[in-house]
Amino acid sequence: MTTDRRPLALPLTVFLLIAFGLSWLLATPLWLGDGLDHPLFMPITLAMMATPAIAALVVVFFVERPEHRARALGLWPLRPAGRLVGYLALGLVVPVVLVLAALPVGAAIGVYPADFTHFSAFREQVEAQLEAAGATGPQIPIGVLVAVQFVNVVIGAFVNLVPALGEELGWRGWLLPRLQRFGTAAALLVSGVIWGLWHAPLILLGYNYPTAPPWLGLLMMTGFCVVLGAVFGWLRLRSGSVWPAALAHGSLNAAAGFSLVFAQAGETIDTTRATILGWSGWIVPLLLVAVLFATGQFRPAPAEPTGVSGRPAS
C-alpha cells in the first residue's frame, strides 16, 4: 500500500467531473442525431478518448501542482531503459495474445462461432470489399491476408498509441497510483469500474454490445474494463511508466478485429458471451491476473535511485 497521503477528495472529484462531463458533452451530437451512424462518429469518439487526459492534466497542473508533474502522470522518467523496453514489448504482445486466446476458449464453450480453417466470415468480407471496389484479376490467397492482419496489428498498435494515451494518462497514469492508498486490489477494481462507466455514452447506444440491452452492455463493459484494466495496471505499476499501458491499450484496440477474421460466416457473435468483450474472453486474463498477484507482480516498480542533488543517479 502506498504511503501517499495527500488529500484525494478534491482532486478525484475534479478529475471525475471533467472526464465524465466532457465525455457526455462530446457525445451529445450522437444522442441528438443518428447515434452510432452519425457521420462524425469517429472524430467524436477520438475526442472522447482525450477527456481522461484533459482531466488528469487539469488536476495535476491546477489542483495538486506537484513538483514533478510529468512523473506524477507516469510520463517520465523513461528509465531504466531496459525495464521500460521490456514492459513496452509486453504491452504490445500480451493484449494480442489475450484477444486471440478468447476465440478458441469461446469456441470450446460453444459461444463463439469459429471458422479457424476457412476464415469464412473474413473471406466474405474481403470479397464484398473487392466487389464494391470493382477489383478484377487474381486475388491474394486468404491465408496471406490473414497473416497480413498480424502485421496490421503491430502497426495499428503504434498508430493507436496517441489516442490510447488520452485514456491511459487519466486511468493508469493518474488515477490508479492515487488509489493505491486503499491497496492494489481495491485500486484496480475501482479504477476499472470508473473506466467502464465512463464508456456509458457510447455503450448505451449499442457500441461493442449491439445485441444486448443497454443496461447489460454497460454492465459487461464495466466487467471487461475491470479485467483488462488489471492487466494494464500491472504494466503501469511494474514499469513505473504509463507508456506500456498506453501501448497495450493501442494494441488491444488494433487486435479487436481478429474476432471477425476467425468467425464463421452467417453467424451472429454475441459479444456479451464471446470475444475478449464477453465473459468467456475474460477467463484467460483473469488467470493471468491471478498468477501475477500470486507471484507478487503487482508490487510497484522500485524507485529510481537519486543522487545528492535529487536527480537520478547516473
Short mmCIF file of C-alpha atoms in Angstrom, two decimals:
data_model
loop_
_atom_site.label_atom_id
_atom_site.label_comp_id
_atom_site.label_asym_id
_atom_site.label_seq_id
_atom_site.Cartn_x
_atom_site.Cartn_y
_atom_site.Cartn_z
CA MET A 1 0.00 0.00 0.00
CA THR A 2 1.32 3.40 -0.97
CA THR A 3 2.40 5.95 1.64
CA ASP A 4 0.84 8.78 -0.42
CA ARG A 5 -1.43 10.63 1.98
CA ARG A 6 -2.08 13.81 0.02
CA PRO A 7 -5.78 14.86 0.09
CA LEU A 8 -7.70 12.90 -2.53
CA ALA A 9 -11.32 14.03 -2.29
CA LEU A 10 -10.98 17.31 -4.21
CA PRO A 11 -8.58 16.07 -6.94
CA LEU A 12 -10.70 12.94 -7.51
CA THR A 13 -13.93 14.93 -7.70
CA VAL A 14 -12.46 17.38 -10.20
CA PHE A 15 -10.99 14.53 -12.24
CA LEU A 16 -14.28 12.61 -12.46
CA LEU A 17 -16.38 15.69 -13.21
CA ILE A 18 -14.14 16.72 -16.09
CA ALA A 19 -13.59 13.22 -17.54
CA PHE A 20 -17.26 12.21 -17.41
CA GLY A 21 -18.69 15.66 -18.11
CA LEU A 22 -16.61 16.27 -21.23
CA SER A 23 -17.29 12.74 -22.45
CA TRP A 24 -21.06 13.19 -22.25
CA LEU A 25 -20.82 16.68 -23.74
CA LEU A 26 -18.88 15.43 -26.76
CA ALA A 27 -21.30 12.53 -27.22
CA THR A 28 -24.35 14.83 -27.28
CA PRO A 29 -24.49 15.01 -31.12
CA LEU A 30 -24.70 11.21 -31.24
CA TRP A 31 -27.66 11.19 -28.86
CA LEU A 32 -29.42 14.03 -30.68
CA GLY A 33 -28.64 12.63 -34.12
CA ASP A 34 -28.12 9.21 -35.68
CA GLY A 35 -26.35 7.55 -32.78
CA LEU A 36 -23.56 5.24 -33.89
CA ASP A 37 -24.40 6.03 -37.53
CA HIS A 38 -23.62 9.73 -37.06
CA PRO A 39 -21.24 10.88 -39.83
CA LEU A 40 -18.88 12.35 -37.21
CA PHE A 41 -18.86 9.23 -35.03
CA MET A 42 -15.13 8.53 -35.39
CA PRO A 43 -13.91 12.10 -34.71
CA ILE A 44 -16.26 12.29 -31.73
CA THR A 45 -15.01 9.03 -30.23
CA LEU A 46 -11.38 10.07 -30.72
CA ALA A 47 -12.12 13.36 -28.98
CA MET A 48 -13.83 11.49 -26.15
CA MET A 49 -10.69 9.39 -25.64
CA ALA A 50 -8.80 12.58 -24.77
CA THR A 51 -11.11 13.55 -21.91
CA PRO A 52 -9.39 11.47 -19.16
CA ALA A 53 -6.05 13.03 -20.14
CA ILE A 54 -7.55 16.52 -20.02
CA ALA A 55 -8.98 15.76 -16.58
CA ALA A 56 -5.63 14.45 -15.30
CA LEU A 57 -3.73 17.44 -16.67
CA VAL A 58 -6.15 19.90 -15.06
CA VAL A 59 -5.83 18.14 -11.70
CA VAL A 60 -2.04 17.92 -11.82
CA PHE A 61 -1.43 21.46 -13.07
CA PHE A 62 -4.14 23.38 -11.23
CA VAL A 63 -5.25 21.33 -8.20
CA GLU A 64 -2.37 19.20 -6.90
CA ARG A 65 0.56 21.03 -8.56
CA PRO A 66 3.28 18.54 -7.60
CA GLU A 67 6.92 19.43 -8.14
CA HIS A 68 7.42 16.75 -10.84
CA ARG A 69 4.26 16.81 -12.92
CA ALA A 70 5.40 14.51 -15.72
CA ARG A 71 6.49 11.97 -13.12
CA ALA A 72 3.12 12.26 -11.35
CA LEU A 73 1.43 11.20 -14.59
CA GLY A 74 3.86 8.37 -15.36
CA LEU A 75 5.22 10.12 -18.45
CA TRP A 76 8.73 10.42 -17.02
CA PRO A 77 11.39 9.21 -16.43
CA LEU A 78 11.97 6.91 -19.41
CA ARG A 79 14.45 4.86 -17.41
CA PRO A 80 15.77 2.42 -16.55
CA ALA A 81 15.62 1.87 -20.29
CA GLY A 82 15.87 -1.92 -20.13
CA ARG A 83 12.87 -2.23 -17.83
CA LEU A 84 10.80 0.20 -19.89
CA VAL A 85 11.58 -1.53 -23.19
CA GLY A 86 10.74 -4.91 -21.67
CA TYR A 87 7.32 -3.76 -20.47
CA LEU A 88 6.67 -1.95 -23.75
CA ALA A 89 7.23 -5.29 -25.51
CA LEU A 90 4.81 -6.96 -23.11
CA GLY A 91 2.33 -4.16 -23.69
CA LEU A 92 2.48 -4.82 -27.42
CA VAL A 93 2.21 -8.62 -27.25
CA VAL A 94 0.07 -9.53 -24.22
CA PRO A 95 -3.20 -7.90 -25.39
CA VAL A 96 -2.92 -9.63 -28.78
CA VAL A 97 -2.41 -12.99 -27.06
CA LEU A 98 -5.43 -12.38 -24.82
CA VAL A 99 -7.63 -11.37 -27.76
CA LEU A 100 -6.61 -14.47 -29.71
CA ALA A 101 -6.92 -16.79 -26.70
CA ALA A 102 -10.51 -15.66 -26.16
CA LEU A 103 -11.56 -17.13 -29.52
CA PRO A 104 -10.71 -20.84 -29.05
CA VAL A 105 -11.93 -20.64 -25.46
CA GLY A 106 -15.24 -19.23 -26.66
CA ALA A 107 -15.42 -21.84 -29.43
CA ALA A 108 -14.75 -24.67 -26.96
CA ILE A 109 -17.51 -23.42 -24.67
CA GLY A 110 -19.84 -23.03 -27.63
CA VAL A 111 -20.40 -19.27 -27.54
CA TYR A 112 -18.11 -18.19 -30.40
CA PRO A 113 -18.96 -19.36 -33.95
CA ALA A 114 -15.43 -20.10 -35.16
CA ASP A 115 -14.00 -20.99 -38.54
CA PHE A 116 -10.30 -21.44 -37.93
CA THR A 117 -9.77 -23.32 -41.20
CA HIS A 118 -11.53 -21.44 -43.99
CA PHE A 119 -11.95 -18.00 -42.35
CA SER A 120 -15.37 -17.81 -44.00
CA ALA A 121 -16.58 -14.56 -42.38
CA PHE A 122 -13.33 -12.80 -43.22
CA ARG A 123 -13.37 -14.23 -46.74
CA GLU A 124 -16.94 -12.99 -47.20
CA GLN A 125 -15.98 -9.51 -46.03
CA VAL A 126 -12.92 -9.35 -48.32
CA GLU A 127 -14.94 -10.50 -51.33
CA ALA A 128 -17.62 -7.89 -50.61
CA GLN A 129 -14.98 -5.16 -50.41
CA LEU A 130 -13.38 -6.27 -53.68
CA GLU A 131 -16.75 -6.37 -55.39
CA ALA A 132 -17.63 -2.90 -54.11
CA ALA A 133 -14.29 -1.60 -55.40
CA GLY A 134 -14.79 -3.29 -58.78
CA ALA A 135 -11.49 -5.14 -58.42
CA THR A 136 -10.58 -7.70 -61.07
CA GLY A 137 -7.69 -10.06 -61.66
CA PRO A 138 -6.06 -12.67 -59.42
CA GLN A 139 -6.88 -12.47 -55.74
CA ILE A 140 -4.44 -12.81 -52.87
CA PRO A 141 -4.89 -16.16 -51.04
CA ILE A 142 -6.99 -15.78 -47.91
CA GLY A 143 -4.21 -17.28 -45.76
CA VAL A 144 -1.87 -14.49 -46.82
CA LEU A 145 -4.50 -11.88 -45.98
CA VAL A 146 -4.95 -13.43 -42.53
CA ALA A 147 -1.19 -13.27 -41.96
CA VAL A 148 -1.19 -9.63 -43.02
CA GLN A 149 -3.65 -8.87 -40.22
CA PHE A 150 -0.94 -9.67 -37.67
CA VAL A 151 1.35 -7.10 -39.30
CA ASN A 152 -1.50 -4.61 -39.32
CA VAL A 153 -1.99 -5.12 -35.59
CA VAL A 154 1.61 -4.18 -34.85
CA ILE A 155 1.33 -1.07 -37.00
CA GLY A 156 -2.09 -0.28 -35.58
CA ALA A 157 -0.86 -0.56 -32.00
CA PHE A 158 1.60 2.29 -32.55
CA VAL A 159 -0.90 4.33 -34.59
CA ASN A 160 -3.41 3.91 -31.75
CA LEU A 161 -0.84 4.87 -29.12
CA VAL A 162 -1.70 8.58 -29.20
CA PRO A 163 -5.49 8.28 -28.71
CA ALA A 164 -4.94 5.44 -26.24
CA LEU A 165 -2.64 7.70 -24.22
CA GLY A 166 -5.58 10.09 -23.97
CA GLU A 167 -7.33 7.49 -21.83
CA GLU A 168 -4.35 5.91 -20.10
CA LEU A 169 -2.93 9.22 -18.88
CA GLY A 170 -6.08 9.50 -16.82
CA TRP A 171 -6.92 5.93 -15.80
CA ARG A 172 -3.49 4.40 -15.23
CA GLY A 173 -1.27 7.48 -15.36
CA TRP A 174 -3.00 9.47 -12.63
CA LEU A 175 -5.99 7.60 -11.14
CA LEU A 176 -4.56 4.15 -10.38
CA PRO A 177 -1.49 5.36 -8.42
CA ARG A 178 -3.64 7.83 -6.47
CA LEU A 179 -5.97 4.99 -5.43
CA GLN A 180 -3.06 2.80 -4.30
CA ARG A 181 -3.52 4.04 -0.71
CA PHE A 182 -6.51 1.68 -0.48
CA GLY A 183 -4.48 -1.34 -1.58
CA THR A 184 -3.67 -2.66 -5.03
CA ALA A 185 -6.73 -4.90 -5.44
CA ALA A 186 -9.12 -2.10 -4.46
CA ALA A 187 -7.30 0.39 -6.69
CA LEU A 188 -7.54 -1.93 -9.69
CA LEU A 189 -11.20 -2.68 -9.03
CA VAL A 190 -12.31 0.92 -8.51
CA SER A 191 -10.29 2.32 -11.43
CA GLY A 192 -11.65 -0.44 -13.66
CA VAL A 193 -15.26 0.31 -12.68
CA ILE A 194 -14.72 4.02 -13.30
CA TRP A 195 -13.16 3.27 -16.69
CA GLY A 196 -16.09 1.04 -17.63
CA LEU A 197 -18.79 3.50 -16.57
CA TRP A 198 -17.02 6.29 -18.45
CA HIS A 199 -17.90 4.42 -21.68
CA ALA A 200 -21.64 4.83 -20.98
CA PRO A 201 -22.34 7.50 -23.66
CA LEU A 202 -21.34 5.01 -26.38
CA ILE A 203 -22.28 1.69 -24.79
CA LEU A 204 -25.85 2.80 -24.07
CA LEU A 205 -26.19 3.50 -27.80
CA GLY A 206 -25.21 -0.10 -28.61
CA TYR A 207 -21.46 0.22 -29.09
CA ASN A 208 -19.49 -3.03 -28.54
CA TYR A 209 -22.66 -4.90 -27.46
CA PRO A 210 -25.17 -4.32 -30.28
CA THR A 211 -27.35 -7.36 -29.48
CA ALA A 212 -27.65 -6.65 -25.74
CA PRO A 213 -29.99 -4.35 -23.80
CA PRO A 214 -28.20 -1.08 -22.92
CA TRP A 215 -28.01 -1.88 -19.19
CA LEU A 216 -26.44 -5.27 -19.89
CA GLY A 217 -23.98 -3.77 -22.35
CA LEU A 218 -22.81 -1.26 -19.75
CA LEU A 219 -22.54 -3.99 -17.10
CA MET A 220 -20.44 -6.16 -19.43
CA MET A 221 -18.26 -3.24 -20.48
CA THR A 222 -17.58 -2.47 -16.83
CA GLY A 223 -16.60 -6.09 -16.19
CA PHE A 224 -14.36 -6.05 -19.26
CA CYS A 225 -12.66 -2.85 -18.08
CA VAL A 226 -12.04 -4.28 -14.61
CA VAL A 227 -10.41 -7.39 -16.07
CA LEU A 228 -8.33 -5.73 -18.79
CA GLY A 229 -7.69 -2.72 -16.56
CA ALA A 230 -5.95 -5.05 -14.12
CA VAL A 231 -3.61 -6.19 -16.91
CA PHE A 232 -2.92 -2.59 -17.93
CA GLY A 233 -2.48 -1.71 -14.25
CA TRP A 234 0.17 -4.40 -13.88
CA LEU A 235 2.12 -2.88 -16.77
CA ARG A 236 1.82 0.58 -15.21
CA LEU A 237 2.85 -0.40 -11.71
CA ARG A 238 5.70 -2.73 -12.60
CA SER A 239 7.20 -0.44 -15.24
CA GLY A 240 6.70 2.76 -13.26
CA SER A 241 5.51 4.32 -16.51
CA VAL A 242 2.22 4.96 -18.29
CA TRP A 243 3.71 4.21 -21.72
CA PRO A 244 3.45 0.38 -21.60
CA ALA A 245 -0.20 0.63 -20.55
CA ALA A 246 -0.90 3.09 -23.37
CA LEU A 247 0.77 0.80 -25.92
CA ALA A 248 -1.21 -2.14 -24.53
CA HIS A 249 -4.43 -0.17 -24.94
CA GLY A 250 -3.49 0.64 -28.53
CA SER A 251 -2.59 -2.99 -29.18
CA LEU A 252 -5.89 -4.19 -27.74
CA ASN A 253 -7.86 -1.84 -29.98
CA ALA A 254 -5.85 -2.88 -33.02
CA ALA A 255 -6.35 -6.60 -32.33
CA ALA A 256 -10.11 -6.41 -31.72
CA GLY A 257 -10.84 -7.22 -35.38
CA PHE A 258 -9.47 -10.75 -35.01
CA SER A 259 -12.91 -11.81 -33.77
CA LEU A 260 -14.18 -11.37 -37.34
CA VAL A 261 -11.11 -12.89 -39.02
CA PHE A 262 -11.70 -16.26 -37.34
CA ALA A 263 -15.51 -16.23 -37.31
CA GLN A 264 -17.93 -18.37 -39.25
CA ALA A 265 -19.87 -16.61 -41.99
CA GLY A 266 -23.58 -16.05 -41.46
CA GLU A 267 -23.39 -16.31 -37.67
CA THR A 268 -24.07 -13.56 -35.13
CA ILE A 269 -21.41 -13.01 -32.48
CA ASP A 270 -22.91 -12.28 -29.06
CA THR A 271 -20.22 -10.09 -27.51
CA THR A 272 -21.70 -10.42 -24.04
CA ARG A 273 -20.58 -14.07 -24.15
CA ALA A 274 -17.85 -14.28 -26.80
CA THR A 275 -14.61 -12.50 -27.81
CA ILE A 276 -12.47 -10.55 -25.36
CA LEU A 277 -15.52 -8.36 -24.65
CA GLY A 278 -17.63 -11.23 -23.31
CA TRP A 279 -17.39 -13.35 -20.19
CA SER A 280 -15.73 -16.29 -21.94
CA GLY A 281 -12.96 -13.96 -23.09
CA TRP A 282 -12.22 -12.93 -19.51
CA ILE A 283 -11.16 -16.42 -18.42
CA VAL A 284 -7.56 -16.26 -19.66
CA PRO A 285 -6.89 -12.66 -18.50
CA LEU A 286 -8.33 -13.49 -15.07
CA LEU A 287 -5.99 -16.46 -14.83
CA LEU A 288 -3.10 -14.19 -15.81
CA VAL A 289 -4.06 -11.62 -13.17
CA ALA A 290 -4.33 -14.36 -10.54
CA VAL A 291 -0.83 -15.63 -11.40
CA LEU A 292 0.55 -12.07 -11.32
CA PHE A 293 -0.96 -11.49 -7.89
CA ALA A 294 0.29 -14.84 -6.59
CA THR A 295 3.84 -14.09 -7.73
CA GLY A 296 3.90 -10.54 -6.37
CA GLN A 297 3.99 -8.89 -9.79
CA PHE A 298 1.69 -6.04 -8.79
CA ARG A 299 4.27 -4.50 -6.48
CA PRO A 300 5.14 -1.01 -7.77
CA ALA A 301 8.46 -0.71 -9.55
CA PRO A 302 11.42 0.17 -7.31
CA ALA A 303 12.03 3.90 -7.14
CA GLU A 304 14.90 5.08 -9.30
CA PRO A 305 17.99 5.87 -7.22
CA THR A 306 18.69 9.57 -6.89
CA GLY A 307 21.89 11.46 -6.24
CA VAL A 308 22.53 14.14 -3.65
CA SER A 309 21.00 16.79 -5.91
CA GLY A 310 17.76 14.82 -6.12
CA ARG A 311 18.38 13.96 -9.76
CA PRO A 312 18.52 10.34 -10.96
CA ALA A 313 21.88 8.79 -10.24
CA SER A 314 23.96 8.01 -13.33
#
